[in-house]
PDB file of C-alpha atoms and ligand atoms in Angstrom:
ATOM      1  CA  UNK A   1      68.682 212.617  30.166  1.00 84.00           C
ATOM      2  CA  UNK A   2      65.172 212.982  29.743  1.00 90.00           C
ATOM      3  CA  UNK A   3      62.874 216.178  30.776  1.00 90.00           C
ATOM      4  CA  UNK A   4      61.931 214.511  34.139  1.00 90.00           C
ATOM      5  CA  UNK A   5      65.258 214.774  34.602  1.00 92.00           C
ATOM      6  CA  UNK A   6      66.046 217.962  33.282  1.00 95.00           C
ATOM      7  CA  UNK A   7      63.101 219.971  35.510  1.00 96.00           C
ATOM      8  CA  UNK A   8      65.080 219.134  38.727  1.00 96.00           C
ATOM      9  CA  UNK A   9      67.808 220.692  37.924  1.00 95.00           C
ATOM     10  CA  UNK A  10      66.611 223.770  35.966  1.00 97.00           C
ATOM     11  CA  UNK A  11      64.388 224.051  39.723  1.00 97.00           C
ATOM     12  CA  UNK A  12      68.110 224.258  41.467  1.00 96.00           C
ATOM     13  CA  UNK A  13      69.679 227.469  39.284  1.00 97.00           C
ATOM     14  CA  UNK A  14      70.253 229.453  41.234  1.00 96.00           C
ATOM     15  CA  UNK A  15      67.479 232.135  39.330  1.00 97.00           C
ATOM     16  CA  UNK A  16      64.602 229.246  39.715  1.00 97.00           C
ATOM     17  CA  UNK A  17      65.167 229.117  43.713  1.00 96.00           C
ATOM     18  CA  UNK A  18      65.642 232.956  43.488  1.00 97.00           C
ATOM     19  CA  UNK A  19      62.134 233.386  41.988  1.00 97.00           C
ATOM     20  CA  UNK A  20      60.612 231.005  44.212  1.00 96.00           C
ATOM     21  CA  UNK A  21      61.994 231.709  47.699  1.00 93.00           C
ATOM     22  CA  UNK A  22      61.292 235.953  47.001  1.00 92.00           C
ATOM     23  CA  UNK A  23      58.056 236.713  48.298  1.00 88.00           C
ATOM     24  CA  UNK A  24      58.012 239.718  45.426  1.00 93.00           C
ATOM     25  CA  UNK A  25      60.199 238.559  42.650  1.00 96.00           C
ATOM     26  CA  UNK A  26      57.273 236.122  41.249  1.00 96.00           C
ATOM     27  CA  UNK A  27      54.450 238.519  41.405  1.00 96.00           C
ATOM     28  CA  UNK A  28      56.728 241.192  39.588  1.00 97.00           C
ATOM     29  CA  UNK A  29      58.038 239.216  36.863  1.00 98.00           C
ATOM     30  CA  UNK A  30      53.581 237.276  36.070  1.00 97.00           C
ATOM     31  CA  UNK A  31      53.174 241.189  36.235  1.00 97.00           C
ATOM     32  CA  UNK A  32      55.612 242.203  33.516  1.00 98.00           C
ATOM     33  CA  UNK A  33      54.385 238.570  31.884  1.00 98.00           C
ATOM     34  CA  UNK A  34      50.360 240.154  31.546  1.00 97.00           C
ATOM     35  CA  UNK A  35      51.562 243.221  30.482  1.00 98.00           C
ATOM     36  CA  UNK A  36      54.104 241.727  27.677  1.00 98.00           C
ATOM     37  CA  UNK A  37      50.850 239.437  26.931  1.00 97.00           C
ATOM     38  CA  UNK A  38      48.712 242.110  26.503  1.00 97.00           C
ATOM     39  CA  UNK A  39      50.769 243.747  23.891  1.00 98.00           C
ATOM     40  CA  UNK A  40      51.553 240.782  21.518  1.00 98.00           C
ATOM     41  CA  UNK A  41      48.229 239.056  21.894  1.00 98.00           C
ATOM     42  CA  UNK A  42      47.083 243.101  21.312  1.00 97.00           C
ATOM     43  CA  UNK A  43      49.294 243.620  18.344  1.00 97.00           C
ATOM     44  CA  UNK A  44      48.948 240.148  16.692  1.00 97.00           C
ATOM     45  CA  UNK A  45      45.195 240.978  17.137  1.00 96.00           C
ATOM     46  CA  UNK A  46      45.412 244.259  15.090  1.00 95.00           C
ATOM     47  CA  UNK A  47      46.862 242.697  12.020  1.00 95.00           C
ATOM     48  CA  UNK A  48      44.550 239.895  12.307  1.00 96.00           C
ATOM     49  CA  UNK A  49      41.307 242.027  12.165  1.00 95.00           C
ATOM     50  CA  UNK A  50      42.716 244.159   9.793  1.00 94.00           C
ATOM     51  CA  UNK A  51      42.769 240.496   7.430  1.00 94.00           C
ATOM     52  CA  UNK A  52      39.153 239.443   8.158  1.00 93.00           C
ATOM     53  CA  UNK A  53      38.258 243.105   6.749  1.00 87.00           C
ATOM     54  CA  UNK A  54      37.327 244.851  10.022  1.00 84.00           C
ATOM     55  CA  UNK A  55      38.931 248.185  11.206  1.00 74.00           C
ATOM     56  CA  UNK A  56      41.911 249.705   9.569  1.00 67.00           C
ATOM     57  CA  UNK A  57      40.881 248.206   6.394  1.00 72.00           C
ATOM     58  CA  UNK A  58      41.891 251.582   4.369  1.00 81.00           C
ATOM     59  CA  UNK A  59      45.359 251.231   5.538  1.00 87.00           C
ATOM     60  CA  UNK A  60      47.641 248.592   3.436  1.00 92.00           C
ATOM     61  CA  UNK A  61      48.393 245.775   4.765  1.00 93.00           C
ATOM     62  CA  UNK A  62      52.193 245.595   4.418  1.00 95.00           C
ATOM     63  CA  UNK A  63      52.237 249.060   6.244  1.00 94.00           C
ATOM     64  CA  UNK A  64      50.217 247.961   8.696  1.00 95.00           C
ATOM     65  CA  UNK A  65      52.389 244.960   9.636  1.00 94.00           C
ATOM     66  CA  UNK A  66      55.706 246.900   9.243  1.00 96.00           C
ATOM     67  CA  UNK A  67      54.283 249.183  11.566  1.00 96.00           C
ATOM     68  CA  UNK A  68      53.150 246.918  14.227  1.00 96.00           C
ATOM     69  CA  UNK A  69      55.301 243.462  14.477  1.00 95.00           C
ATOM     70  CA  UNK A  70      58.518 245.406  15.093  1.00 97.00           C
ATOM     71  CA  UNK A  71      56.406 245.280  18.978  1.00 97.00           C
ATOM     72  CA  UNK A  72      54.451 241.875  18.827  1.00 97.00           C
ATOM     73  CA  UNK A  73      58.061 240.518  18.595  1.00 97.00           C
ATOM     74  CA  UNK A  74      59.393 242.438  21.123  1.00 98.00           C
ATOM     75  CA  UNK A  75      56.528 241.580  23.377  1.00 98.00           C
ATOM     76  CA  UNK A  76      56.684 238.143  22.671  1.00 98.00           C
ATOM     77  CA  UNK A  77      60.553 237.657  23.490  1.00 98.00           C
ATOM     78  CA  UNK A  78      59.378 239.413  26.954  1.00 98.00           C
ATOM     79  CA  UNK A  79      56.722 237.424  27.682  1.00 98.00           C
ATOM     80  CA  UNK A  80      59.171 234.369  26.921  1.00 98.00           C
ATOM     81  CA  UNK A  81      61.581 235.693  29.260  1.00 98.00           C
ATOM     82  CA  UNK A  82      59.392 236.153  32.218  1.00 98.00           C
ATOM     83  CA  UNK A  83      57.424 232.882  31.291  1.00 98.00           C
ATOM     84  CA  UNK A  84      60.756 231.002  31.316  1.00 98.00           C
ATOM     85  CA  UNK A  85      61.552 232.269  34.770  1.00 98.00           C
ATOM     86  CA  UNK A  86      58.478 231.420  36.747  1.00 97.00           C
ATOM     87  CA  UNK A  87      58.139 228.201  34.347  1.00 97.00           C
ATOM     88  CA  UNK A  88      61.550 227.257  36.274  1.00 97.00           C
ATOM     89  CA  UNK A  89      60.771 228.452  39.934  1.00 97.00           C
ATOM     90  CA  UNK A  90      58.579 225.200  39.758  1.00 96.00           C
ATOM     91  CA  UNK A  91      59.281 223.433  36.248  1.00 97.00           C
ATOM     92  CA  UNK A  92      58.139 219.959  37.538  1.00 96.00           C
ATOM     93  CA  UNK A  93      55.160 220.668  38.583  1.00 97.00           C
ATOM     94  CA  UNK A  94      54.456 223.312  35.358  1.00 97.00           C
ATOM     95  CA  UNK A  95      55.725 220.560  32.899  1.00 97.00           C
ATOM     96  CA  UNK A  96      53.209 218.407  34.478  1.00 96.00           C
ATOM     97  CA  UNK A  97      49.885 220.696  34.675  1.00 97.00           C
ATOM     98  CA  UNK A  98      47.591 220.126  31.445  1.00 98.00           C
ATOM     99  CA  UNK A  99      46.410 223.936  30.964  1.00 98.00           C
ATOM    100  CA  UNK A 100      50.382 225.030  30.614  1.00 98.00           C
ATOM    101  CA  UNK A 101      50.674 221.795  28.450  1.00 97.00           C
ATOM    102  CA  UNK A 102      47.757 223.195  26.524  1.00 98.00           C
ATOM    103  CA  UNK A 103      48.969 226.716  25.972  1.00 98.00           C
ATOM    104  CA  UNK A 104      52.108 225.460  25.268  1.00 98.00           C
ATOM    105  CA  UNK A 105      50.852 223.053  22.343  1.00 98.00           C
ATOM    106  CA  UNK A 106      48.700 226.330  21.175  1.00 98.00           C
ATOM    107  CA  UNK A 107      51.533 228.884  20.849  1.00 98.00           C
ATOM    108  CA  UNK A 108      53.068 226.247  18.589  1.00 98.00           C
ATOM    109  CA  UNK A 109      50.105 225.575  16.210  1.00 98.00           C
ATOM    110  CA  UNK A 110      49.874 229.465  16.429  1.00 98.00           C
ATOM    111  CA  UNK A 111      53.495 229.628  15.401  1.00 97.00           C
ATOM    112  CA  UNK A 112      52.926 227.421  12.425  1.00 98.00           C
ATOM    113  CA  UNK A 113      49.503 229.490  10.954  1.00 98.00           C
ATOM    114  CA  UNK A 114      52.199 231.998  11.068  1.00 96.00           C
ATOM    115  CA  UNK A 115      54.405 230.470   9.093  1.00 96.00           C
ATOM    116  CA  UNK A 116      51.722 228.876   6.677  1.00 96.00           C
ATOM    117  CA  UNK A 117      50.775 232.521   5.987  1.00 97.00           C
ATOM    118  CA  UNK A 118      53.696 233.821   5.256  1.00 93.00           C
ATOM    119  CA  UNK A 119      54.854 230.847   3.127  1.00 94.00           C
ATOM    120  CA  UNK A 120      50.719 230.573   1.504  1.00 94.00           C
ATOM    121  CA  UNK A 121      48.497 233.751   0.858  1.00 95.00           C
ATOM    122  CA  UNK A 122      51.215 236.573   1.901  1.00 95.00           C
ATOM    123  CA  UNK A 123      53.400 235.508  -1.175  1.00 95.00           C
ATOM    124  CA  UNK A 124      51.080 237.358  -3.120  1.00 95.00           C
ATOM    125  CA  UNK A 125      50.281 240.376  -1.081  1.00 95.00           C
ATOM    126  CA  UNK A 126      50.963 242.791  -3.561  1.00 94.00           C
ATOM    127  CA  UNK A 127      48.305 241.679  -5.603  1.00 93.00           C
ATOM    128  CA  UNK A 128      45.748 242.278  -2.235  1.00 93.00           C
ATOM    129  CA  UNK A 129      48.060 244.645  -0.432  1.00 92.00           C
ATOM    130  CA  UNK A 130      45.027 247.612  -0.187  1.00 89.00           C
ATOM    131  CA  UNK A 131      42.109 245.374  -0.789  1.00 86.00           C
ATOM    132  CA  UNK A 132      39.635 245.954   2.162  1.00 84.00           C
ATOM    133  CA  UNK A 133      38.254 242.329   1.799  1.00 86.00           C
ATOM    134  CA  UNK A 134      42.106 240.337   1.570  1.00 92.00           C
ATOM    135  CA  UNK A 135      41.779 236.599   0.072  1.00 94.00           C
ATOM    136  CA  UNK A 136      39.689 233.470   1.701  1.00 95.00           C
ATOM    137  CA  UNK A 137      42.961 231.888   2.236  1.00 94.00           C
ATOM    138  CA  UNK A 138      44.320 235.033   4.889  1.00 96.00           C
ATOM    139  CA  UNK A 139      40.923 235.680   6.292  1.00 96.00           C
ATOM    140  CA  UNK A 140      41.198 232.044   7.311  1.00 97.00           C
ATOM    141  CA  UNK A 141      44.127 231.686   8.621  1.00 97.00           C
ATOM    142  CA  UNK A 142      43.554 235.523  10.109  1.00 97.00           C
ATOM    143  CA  UNK A 143      40.331 233.383  12.353  1.00 98.00           C
ATOM    144  CA  UNK A 144      43.181 230.881  12.994  1.00 98.00           C
ATOM    145  CA  UNK A 145      45.573 233.258  14.503  1.00 98.00           C
ATOM    146  CA  UNK A 146      42.741 234.759  16.973  1.00 98.00           C
ATOM    147  CA  UNK A 147      41.638 231.790  17.906  1.00 98.00           C
ATOM    148  CA  UNK A 148      44.463 230.367  19.312  1.00 98.00           C
ATOM    149  CA  UNK A 149      45.551 233.379  20.352  1.00 98.00           C
ATOM    150  CA  UNK A 150      42.742 233.533  22.197  1.00 98.00           C
ATOM    151  CA  UNK A 151      43.135 230.168  23.374  1.00 98.00           C
ATOM    152  CA  UNK A 152      46.713 230.620  24.433  1.00 98.00           C
ATOM    153  CA  UNK A 153      45.636 233.546  27.243  1.00 98.00           C
ATOM    154  CA  UNK A 154      42.512 231.812  28.489  1.00 98.00           C
ATOM    155  CA  UNK A 155      45.134 228.234  29.141  1.00 98.00           C
ATOM    156  CA  UNK A 156      47.553 230.664  31.083  1.00 97.00           C
ATOM    157  CA  UNK A 157      45.167 232.402  33.545  1.00 96.00           C
ATOM    158  CA  UNK A 158      43.979 228.487  33.845  1.00 97.00           C
ATOM    159  CA  UNK A 159      47.221 227.590  35.313  1.00 97.00           C
ATOM    160  CA  UNK A 160      47.170 229.592  38.263  1.00 91.00           C
ATOM    161  CA  UNK A 161      44.569 227.527  39.371  1.00 95.00           C
ATOM    162  CA  UNK A 162      45.722 224.267  38.537  1.00 94.00           C
ATOM    163  CA  UNK A 163      49.218 224.633  39.943  1.00 91.00           C
ATOM    164  CA  UNK A 164      48.866 227.010  43.059  1.00 74.00           C
TER     165      UNK A 164
HETATM  166  C1  HEM B 201      53.279 235.146  23.618  1.00 70.59           C
HETATM  167  C2  HEM B 201      53.163 234.087  24.639  1.00 70.59           C
HETATM  168  C3  HEM B 201      52.018 233.880  26.008  1.00 70.59           C
HETATM  169  C4  HEM B 201      51.118 234.387  26.295  1.00 70.59           C
HETATM  170  C5  HEM B 201      49.974 235.274  25.404  1.00 70.59           C
HETATM  171  C6  HEM B 201      51.286 233.759  28.046  1.00 70.59           C
HETATM  172  C7  HEM B 201      49.460 234.029  28.298  1.00 70.59           C
HETATM  173  C8  HEM B 201      49.998 234.033  29.727  1.00 70.59           C
HETATM  174  C9  HEM B 201      48.592 234.294  30.594  1.00 70.59           C
HETATM  175  C10 HEM B 201      47.532 234.970  30.273  1.00 70.59           C
HETATM  176  C11 HEM B 201      49.012 234.011  31.964  1.00 70.59           C
HETATM  177  C12 HEM B 201      48.108 234.516  33.177  1.00 70.59           C
HETATM  178  C13 HEM B 201      48.461 235.384  34.188  1.00 70.59           C
HETATM  179  C14 HEM B 201      47.619 235.502  34.891  1.00 70.59           C
HETATM  180  O1  HEM B 201      47.011 236.357  34.880  1.00 70.59           O
HETATM  181  O2  HEM B 201      48.397 235.723  36.112  1.00 70.59           O
HETATM  182  C15 HEM B 201      50.098 233.236  31.753  1.00 70.59           C
HETATM  183  C16 HEM B 201      50.934 232.736  32.884  1.00 70.59           C
HETATM  184  C17 HEM B 201      51.904 231.686  32.990  1.00 70.59           C
HETATM  185  N1  HEM B 201      52.907 231.951  31.744  1.00 70.59           N
HETATM  186 FE1  HEM B 201      52.747 232.481  30.327  1.00 70.59          FE
HETATM  187  N2  HEM B 201      52.562 233.573  28.210  1.00 70.59           N
HETATM  188  C18 HEM B 201      52.960 233.178  26.978  1.00 70.59           C
HETATM  189  C19 HEM B 201      54.509 232.709  27.314  1.00 70.59           C
HETATM  190  C20 HEM B 201      54.367 232.254  27.611  1.00 70.59           C
HETATM  191  C21 HEM B 201      55.873 231.111  27.686  1.00 70.59           C
HETATM  192  C22 HEM B 201      56.578 231.040  26.717  1.00 70.59           C
HETATM  193  C23 HEM B 201      56.083 230.456  28.998  1.00 70.59           C
HETATM  194  C24 HEM B 201      57.259 229.740  29.347  1.00 70.59           C
HETATM  195  C25 HEM B 201      58.379 229.010  29.335  1.00 70.59           C
HETATM  196  C26 HEM B 201      54.944 231.033  30.052  1.00 70.59           C
HETATM  197  C27 HEM B 201      54.738 230.739  30.627  1.00 70.59           C
HETATM  198  C28 HEM B 201      54.268 230.694  32.131  1.00 70.59           C
HETATM  199  C29 HEM B 201      53.334 230.508  33.230  1.00 70.59           C
HETATM  200  C30 HEM B 201      54.528 229.387  33.887  1.00 70.59           C
HETATM  201  C31 HEM B 201      52.249 230.928  33.836  1.00 70.59           C
HETATM  202  C32 HEM B 201      51.528 230.396  35.187  1.00 70.59           C
HETATM  203  C33 HEM B 201      52.486 231.630  36.332  1.00 70.59           C
HETATM  204  C34 HEM B 201      51.267 230.941  37.344  1.00 70.59           C
HETATM  205  O3  HEM B 201      51.275 229.971  38.315  1.00 70.59           O
HETATM  206  O4  HEM B 201      50.296 231.965  37.492  1.00 70.59           O
HETATM  207  N3  HEM B 201      54.228 231.975  29.436  1.00 70.59           N
HETATM  208  N4  HEM B 201      50.735 233.438  30.301  1.00 70.59           N
END
């Protein structure tokens, strides 16, 4: 089964039909999506800015990530659930939409950047945990992360102008 055959099936699902037909459900789901997004991008930015040697630079990196990232993951899960519900309501339309595709691509790149960060500079975090300025590799990946998440938000907002 190709994705193009899958989308019409997804749109027929009872939850997708409910989101599509109810005048209230979609705006409420999108509002929760936006709140989740604010928490994801807000908490990611706190860590990235610390890695760039900006605010919180007295705070140990491991302490900050341990305090902040559980909120990031919880909000990310909420963004995925609400995003999927909106997507399912008009799956074929969103799947063909350029801003939606770009947003998904940037989210994959943000995920790969995060994995690379943990596999590379973060392996030696015990050496630079409390330093004001982490090593260049950590800074470059923090700047990439910030740029990608700003892109995800911009393309996310753009979706509403190309699909409605
Ligand atoms: C944490 C990751 C995510 C971020 C930062 C994000 C960001 C955004 C933003 C900023 C908007 C515009 C909201 C508005 O202003 O009305 C949006 C809309 C949307 N998002 Fe996400 N999103 C995320 C995850 C997802 C996922 C995983 C999906 C789908 C599986 C998704 C599907 C959508 C859809 C369909 C809309 C457009 C709704 C409309 O027609 O207006 N999002 N997203």
